[in-house]
CSV table of C-alpha atoms in Angstrom, one decimal:
chain,number,residue,atom,x,y,z
A,1412,MET,CA,-31.3,7.8,-36.5
A,1413,ALA,CA,-30.6,7.6,-32.8
A,1414,THR,CA,-26.2,7.5,-32.0
A,1415,GLN,CA,-24.7,4.6,-29.7
A,1416,ILE,CA,-21.8,4.9,-28.4
A,1417,GLN,CA,-19.3,2.3,-27.3
A,1418,THR,CA,-18.6,3.4,-23.5
A,1419,PHE,CA,-15.9,1.8,-20.7
A,1420,LEU,CA,-15.4,2.8,-17.6
A,1421,ILE,CA,-11.0,1.1,-16.9
A,1422,ASP,CA,-9.6,1.9,-13.8
A,1423,ALA,CA,-6.0,3.0,-14.2
A,1424,PHE,CA,-3.1,2.8,-12.7
A,1425,THR,CA,-4.0,-1.1,-10.8
A,1426,SER,CA,-4.6,-4.4,-11.5
A,1427,GLN,CA,-7.6,-4.3,-9.3
A,1428,PRO,CA,-11.1,-3.2,-9.6
A,1429,PHE,CA,-12.3,-0.2,-7.6
A,1430,LYS,CA,-8.8,1.5,-7.1
A,1431,GLY,CA,-6.4,3.5,-9.2
A,1432,ASN,CA,-8.9,6.5,-11.2
A,1433,PRO,CA,-11.6,5.6,-12.5
A,1434,ALA,CA,-12.0,6.6,-16.5
A,1435,GLY,CA,-14.5,7.2,-19.4
A,1436,VAL,CA,-13.6,6.4,-22.7
A,1437,CYS,CA,-15.7,6.4,-25.5
A,1438,LEU,CA,-14.9,5.1,-28.8
A,1439,LEU,CA,-16.0,7.5,-31.6
A,1440,ASP,CA,-17.1,6.7,-34.9
A,1441,SER,CA,-16.5,10.2,-36.0
A,1442,PRO,CA,-15.8,13.4,-34.1
A,1443,LEU,CA,-18.7,15.0,-31.5
A,1444,GLU,CA,-19.1,18.6,-30.8
A,1445,PRO,CA,-17.3,19.5,-28.0
A,1446,PRO,CA,-20.3,20.6,-26.1
A,1447,LEU,CA,-21.4,17.2,-26.9
A,1448,MET,CA,-18.3,15.5,-25.2
A,1449,GLN,CA,-18.8,17.6,-22.1
A,1450,ALA,CA,-22.4,16.9,-21.8
A,1451,ILE,CA,-20.6,12.9,-21.9
A,1452,ALA,CA,-18.4,14.0,-19.3
A,1453,ALA,CA,-20.7,14.9,-16.9
A,1454,GLU,CA,-22.9,11.9,-17.4
A,1455,LEU,CA,-20.2,9.7,-16.7
A,1456,ASN,CA,-19.1,12.0,-13.4
A,1457,ALA,CA,-15.3,9.9,-13.9
A,1458,SER,CA,-12.8,12.5,-13.5
A,1459,GLU,CA,-12.1,13.0,-17.0
A,1460,THR,CA,-13.5,11.0,-20.3
A,1461,ALA,CA,-11.3,9.9,-22.9
A,1462,PHE,CA,-12.8,10.2,-26.7
A,1463,LEU,CA,-10.6,8.4,-29.3
A,1464,VAL,CA,-11.3,8.4,-33.0
A,1465,ALA,CA,-9.6,6.4,-35.1
A,1466,ASP,CA,-7.2,8.0,-37.2
A,1467,VAL,CA,-7.7,6.2,-41.4
A,1468,SER,CA,-3.4,8.2,-42.8
A,1469,HIS,CA,-2.0,6.4,-40.1
A,1470,SER,CA,-1.8,3.3,-38.7
A,1471,HIS,CA,-2.5,1.7,-34.9
A,1472,THR,CA,-3.7,5.5,-34.4
A,1473,TYR,CA,-6.1,7.2,-32.9
A,1474,SER,CA,-7.2,11.1,-31.7
A,1475,ILE,CA,-8.0,11.4,-28.1
A,1476,ARG,CA,-9.9,13.8,-26.0
A,1477,TYR,CA,-9.9,14.5,-22.8
A,1478,PHE,CA,-13.0,16.4,-20.8
A,1479,THR,CA,-13.0,16.3,-16.8
A,1480,PRO,CA,-16.6,16.6,-15.4
A,1481,THR,CA,-16.8,20.6,-16.3
A,1482,VAL,CA,-13.4,21.5,-18.8
A,1483,GLU,CA,-11.7,19.6,-21.7
A,1484,ILE,CA,-8.0,19.5,-20.6
A,1485,GLY,CA,-4.7,19.3,-23.3
A,1486,PHE,CA,-3.9,15.9,-21.8
A,1487,CYS,CA,-4.3,13.5,-19.4
A,1488,GLY,CA,-2.4,10.0,-18.0
A,1489,HIS,CA,-4.6,8.0,-16.7
A,1490,ALA,CA,-7.1,8.3,-19.7
A,1491,THR,CA,-4.4,8.0,-21.7
A,1492,VAL,CA,-3.7,4.5,-20.4
A,1493,ALA,CA,-7.3,3.7,-19.5
A,1494,ALA,CA,-7.2,4.1,-23.5
A,1495,ALA,CA,-4.6,2.5,-24.5
A,1496,LYS,CA,-5.5,-1.2,-21.9
A,1497,LEU,CA,-8.5,-1.7,-24.2
A,1498,VAL,CA,-7.5,-0.5,-27.3
A,1499,LEU,CA,-4.7,-2.9,-26.9
A,1500,GLU,CA,-6.2,-5.9,-25.1
A,1501,LYS,CA,-9.8,-5.7,-27.6
A,1502,ARG,CA,-7.7,-5.1,-30.4
A,1503,LYS,CA,-5.2,-7.0,-29.9
A,1504,TRP,CA,-2.5,-4.4,-32.0
A,1505,PRO,CA,1.6,-5.1,-31.5
A,1506,HIS,CA,1.1,-1.2,-30.6
A,1507,VAL,CA,-0.9,2.3,-30.5
A,1508,GLN,CA,-0.5,5.7,-30.8
A,1509,PHE,CA,-3.1,8.6,-29.4
A,1510,ARG,CA,-2.7,12.7,-31.2
A,1511,THR,CA,-3.6,14.7,-28.7
A,1512,ALA,CA,-5.8,17.5,-29.5
A,1513,HIS,CA,-3.0,19.7,-28.4
A,1514,GLY,CA,0.0,18.1,-30.6
A,1515,LEU,CA,1.3,15.8,-28.0
A,1516,VAL,CA,1.8,11.9,-30.0
A,1517,LEU,CA,2.1,9.4,-26.9
A,1518,GLN,CA,3.3,6.1,-27.6
A,1519,ALA,CA,2.1,2.4,-25.8
A,1520,ALA,CA,2.3,-0.9,-26.3
A,1521,PRO,CA,1.8,-4.4,-23.4
A,1522,HIS,CA,5.0,-5.0,-21.4
A,1523,GLU,CA,3.7,-9.0,-19.9
A,1524,SER,CA,-0.2,-7.2,-18.5
A,1525,ALA,CA,0.7,-4.2,-17.7
A,1526,VAL,CA,1.1,-1.5,-20.8
A,1527,LEU,CA,4.5,0.4,-21.6
A,1528,LEU,CA,3.9,4.3,-22.2
A,1529,GLN,CA,5.8,7.1,-23.6
A,1530,PHE,CA,5.0,10.1,-22.2
A,1531,PRO,CA,6.6,14.2,-22.3
A,1532,LEU,CA,8.8,15.0,-19.6
A,1533,TYR,CA,8.0,18.4,-17.8
A,1534,LEU,CA,11.7,20.2,-15.8
A,1535,PRO,CA,9.4,22.2,-13.2
A,1536,LYS,CA,10.5,25.8,-12.6
A,1537,PRO,CA,11.1,27.7,-9.2
A,1538,TYR,CA,7.5,30.2,-8.5
A,1539,GLY,CA,7.2,32.8,-6.6
A,1540,PRO,CA,5.9,33.1,-2.3
A,1541,ALA,CA,2.2,32.0,-2.7
A,1542,PRO,CA,1.7,32.2,1.3
A,1543,ALA,CA,-2.4,32.0,0.3
A,1544,LEU,CA,-1.7,28.6,-0.7
A,1545,TRP,CA,0.1,27.1,1.7
A,1546,GLU,CA,-2.3,28.5,4.4
A,1547,ALA,CA,-5.1,26.9,2.1
A,1548,LEU,CA,-2.7,23.6,2.7
A,1549,GLY,CA,-2.9,24.0,6.9
A,1550,LEU,CA,1.3,24.0,6.5
A,1551,PRO,CA,3.6,27.0,7.9
A,1552,ALA,CA,4.4,29.1,4.5
A,1553,GLN,CA,7.0,28.0,2.7
A,1554,PRO,CA,9.5,29.4,-0.6
A,1555,GLN,CA,9.8,26.1,-2.3
A,1556,VAL,CA,7.0,26.0,-4.8
A,1557,PHE,CA,7.7,25.0,-8.1
A,1558,LEU,CA,5.3,25.0,-11.7
A,1559,ALA,CA,4.6,23.0,-14.5
A,1560,GLU,CA,3.5,25.1,-17.0
A,1561,GLU,CA,3.0,22.9,-19.5
A,1562,LEU,CA,0.8,21.0,-16.6
A,1563,HIS,CA,-0.3,24.5,-15.6
A,1564,MET,CA,0.3,23.0,-12.0
A,1565,LEU,CA,2.4,23.5,-9.2
A,1566,LEU,CA,4.1,21.3,-7.6
A,1567,LEU,CA,5.7,21.4,-2.9
A,1568,GLU,CA,7.1,18.7,-1.0
A,1569,VAL,CA,6.2,18.4,2.4
A,1570,PRO,CA,9.1,16.5,5.2
A,1571,SER,CA,6.9,13.9,5.5
A,1572,LEU,CA,4.6,11.1,4.2
A,1573,GLU,CA,2.7,11.6,7.5
A,1574,ASP,CA,2.4,15.8,6.3
A,1575,LEU,CA,1.1,14.4,3.5
A,1576,LEU,CA,-1.8,11.6,4.6
A,1577,LEU,CA,-2.9,14.3,7.0
A,1578,LEU,CA,-3.3,17.2,4.4
A,1579,ARG,CA,-6.5,18.7,4.7
A,1580,PRO,CA,-6.7,21.5,2.5
A,1581,ASP,CA,-9.5,24.0,2.0
A,1582,PHE,CA,-10.3,23.9,-1.4
A,1583,THR,CA,-12.6,27.3,-2.0
A,1584,LYS,CA,-9.4,28.6,-0.5
A,1585,LEU,CA,-7.6,26.6,-2.5
A,1586,ARG,CA,-9.1,28.0,-5.4
A,1587,GLN,CA,-8.6,31.8,-4.5
A,1588,ALA,CA,-5.7,31.0,-3.5
A,1589,VAL,CA,-3.8,31.0,-7.1
A,1590,GLU,CA,-4.8,32.2,-10.3
A,1591,GLY,CA,-4.0,31.0,-13.7
A,1592,VAL,CA,-3.4,26.9,-12.2
A,1593,LYS,CA,-5.1,23.7,-13.2
A,1594,GLY,CA,-3.8,21.6,-10.3
A,1595,LEU,CA,-1.3,21.2,-7.4
A,1596,ALA,CA,0.4,17.9,-6.9
A,1597,VAL,CA,2.0,17.9,-2.7
A,1598,THR,CA,4.7,15.0,-2.7
A,1599,THR,CA,7.4,13.8,-0.3
A,1600,GLN,CA,10.5,11.5,-0.6
A,1601,THR,CA,9.7,7.9,1.2
A,1602,PRO,CA,12.9,5.8,1.7
A,1603,ASP,CA,10.8,3.6,4.1
A,1604,THR,CA,8.2,1.9,1.1
A,1605,PRO,CA,8.4,0.6,-1.7
A,1606,PHE,CA,8.7,3.9,-3.3
A,1607,ASP,CA,10.8,6.4,-4.3
A,1608,PHE,CA,8.2,8.7,-3.1
A,1609,GLN,CA,4.6,9.3,-3.0
A,1610,SER,CA,1.9,11.8,-3.9
A,1611,ARG,CA,-1.7,13.5,-3.9
A,1612,CYS,CA,-3.2,15.5,-5.9
A,1613,PHE,CA,-5.5,18.8,-5.5
A,1614,TRP,CA,-7.2,20.0,-9.2
A,1615,PRO,CA,-10.4,22.2,-7.9
A,1616,TRP,CA,-10.0,25.1,-10.5
A,1617,VAL,CA,-11.2,22.3,-12.9
A,1618,GLY,CA,-14.0,20.4,-10.7
A,1619,ILE,CA,-12.3,18.0,-9.4
A,1620,ASP,CA,-11.0,18.6,-5.4
A,1621,GLU,CA,-8.8,15.5,-5.4
A,1622,ASP,CA,-7.3,13.7,-8.2
A,1623,PRO,CA,-7.4,9.3,-7.0
A,1624,VAL,CA,-4.1,8.9,-9.7
A,1625,THR,CA,-2.6,11.4,-11.8
A,1626,GLY,CA,-0.5,10.4,-14.6
A,1627,SER,CA,0.2,13.2,-16.6
A,1628,ALA,CA,1.4,14.9,-12.3
A,1629,HIS,CA,4.5,12.5,-12.7
A,1630,SER,CA,5.4,14.1,-15.4
A,1631,ALA,CA,6.4,17.0,-13.4
A,1632,LEU,CA,7.0,14.9,-10.6
A,1633,ALA,CA,9.4,12.6,-12.5
A,1634,SER,CA,11.8,15.1,-13.6
A,1635,TYR,CA,11.8,16.6,-9.8
A,1636,TRP,CA,12.7,13.4,-8.6
A,1637,SER,CA,15.2,12.2,-10.6
A,1638,GLN,CA,17.4,15.6,-10.2
A,1639,ARG,CA,16.3,15.4,-5.8
A,1640,LEU,CA,17.4,11.3,-5.8
A,1641,GLN,CA,19.7,12.0,-9.1
A,1642,LYS,CA,17.4,8.4,-10.2
A,1643,LYS,CA,16.5,7.9,-13.7
A,1644,GLU,CA,14.6,4.9,-12.8
A,1645,LEU,CA,11.5,5.4,-9.9
A,1646,LYS,CA,8.5,4.1,-8.5
A,1647,ALA,CA,5.8,6.3,-7.0
A,1648,TYR,CA,2.4,6.0,-5.7
A,1649,GLN,CA,-0.5,8.4,-5.3
A,1650,CYS,CA,-1.7,7.9,-1.5
A,1651,SER,CA,-5.0,8.7,-2.4
A,1652,ARG,CA,-8.5,7.1,-0.8
A,1653,ARG,CA,-7.9,4.9,-3.9
A,1654,GLY,CA,-4.7,4.9,-4.2
A,1655,GLY,CA,-2.1,3.3,-7.5
A,1656,SER,CA,0.9,3.1,-8.7
A,1657,MET,CA,3.5,3.3,-11.8
A,1658,GLU,CA,7.3,2.4,-12.8
A,1659,LEU,CA,9.1,5.7,-15.0
A,1660,ARG,CA,12.0,5.4,-17.0
A,1661,ILE,CA,13.9,8.9,-17.6
A,1662,THR,CA,14.5,7.5,-21.4
A,1663,ARG,CA,15.4,11.4,-22.7
A,1664,ASP,CA,15.4,14.2,-21.8
A,1665,SER,CA,12.0,15.2,-22.4
A,1666,THR,CA,10.2,11.6,-22.5
A,1667,LEU,CA,8.9,9.7,-19.5
A,1668,GLU,CA,8.4,5.9,-19.8
A,1669,VAL,CA,5.4,4.6,-17.4
A,1670,LYS,CA,4.6,1.0,-17.0
A,1671,ALA,CA,1.0,0.6,-15.4
A,1672,PHE,CA,-1.7,-1.6,-14.7
A,1673,ALA,CA,-5.3,-0.7,-15.4
A,1674,THR,CA,-8.3,-2.9,-15.4
A,1675,ILE,CA,-11.6,-3.1,-17.6
A,1676,VAL,CA,-14.6,-2.4,-15.4
A,1677,LEU,CA,-17.7,-2.4,-17.3
A,1678,GLU,CA,-18.3,-2.0,-20.5
A,1679,GLY,CA,-22.1,-0.7,-22.8
A,1680,THR,CA,-23.1,0.7,-25.2
A,1681,LEU,CA,-24.3,5.0,-24.5
A,1682,HIS,CA,-27.9,5.8,-26.2
A,1683,LEU,CA,-27.9,9.6,-28.1
A,1684,ALA,CA,-31.3,10.3,-29.3
């Protein structure tokens, strides 16, 4: 008997179609085997696809799993924004929570035309010298590299927005520069723009050279810039080709409130024989 899955493509961190970061979202009647979810994510070929299963033991709750086209990851911010947009708009719920396979509980609620989400907050820690990393980025080596352990993501700051925009990483060298990480966030302060800071995020270790807008990275970027700027409320922009923005507010030592927009651009049915 054929299986049919409601499937959506949703642009997160934007109010306009074809901007922000596209995520696949699949609404499942029951869990699928991981190899099948991985195959679906590869077929949809968005940077991440979220798979949702209603949690009958908790009201307004879904279990959620995230797959890039090549691997499963523990937490994806933009796919969570997309999933929240879908559930809150289609179900007309006052709130929703998502339980990840790695034990996170992520809350979301509508806020005017946006979505308000509760993300974890991670504190990046100093990382050892990594001259090969700077070389792969085409930049002179500097000692300031940080590691967000929970995300397996490195973070570094460059002097200016021009430096950030001109980055042309050698992704083969980047993958070889460091081991045991999944991503890299490069960021800079941008006081002459509407945003406190901007960033670009590279994830060639999991099959994504440059991610358009990376929600999970801001769980560490918010903490980093909050300490640097002595601010609890921040406006952020990820300056990829597609681009996307969000408003951030640190509410507790371990919690980040994220306000973001999302747009449903495609709705259909996936047919499995």
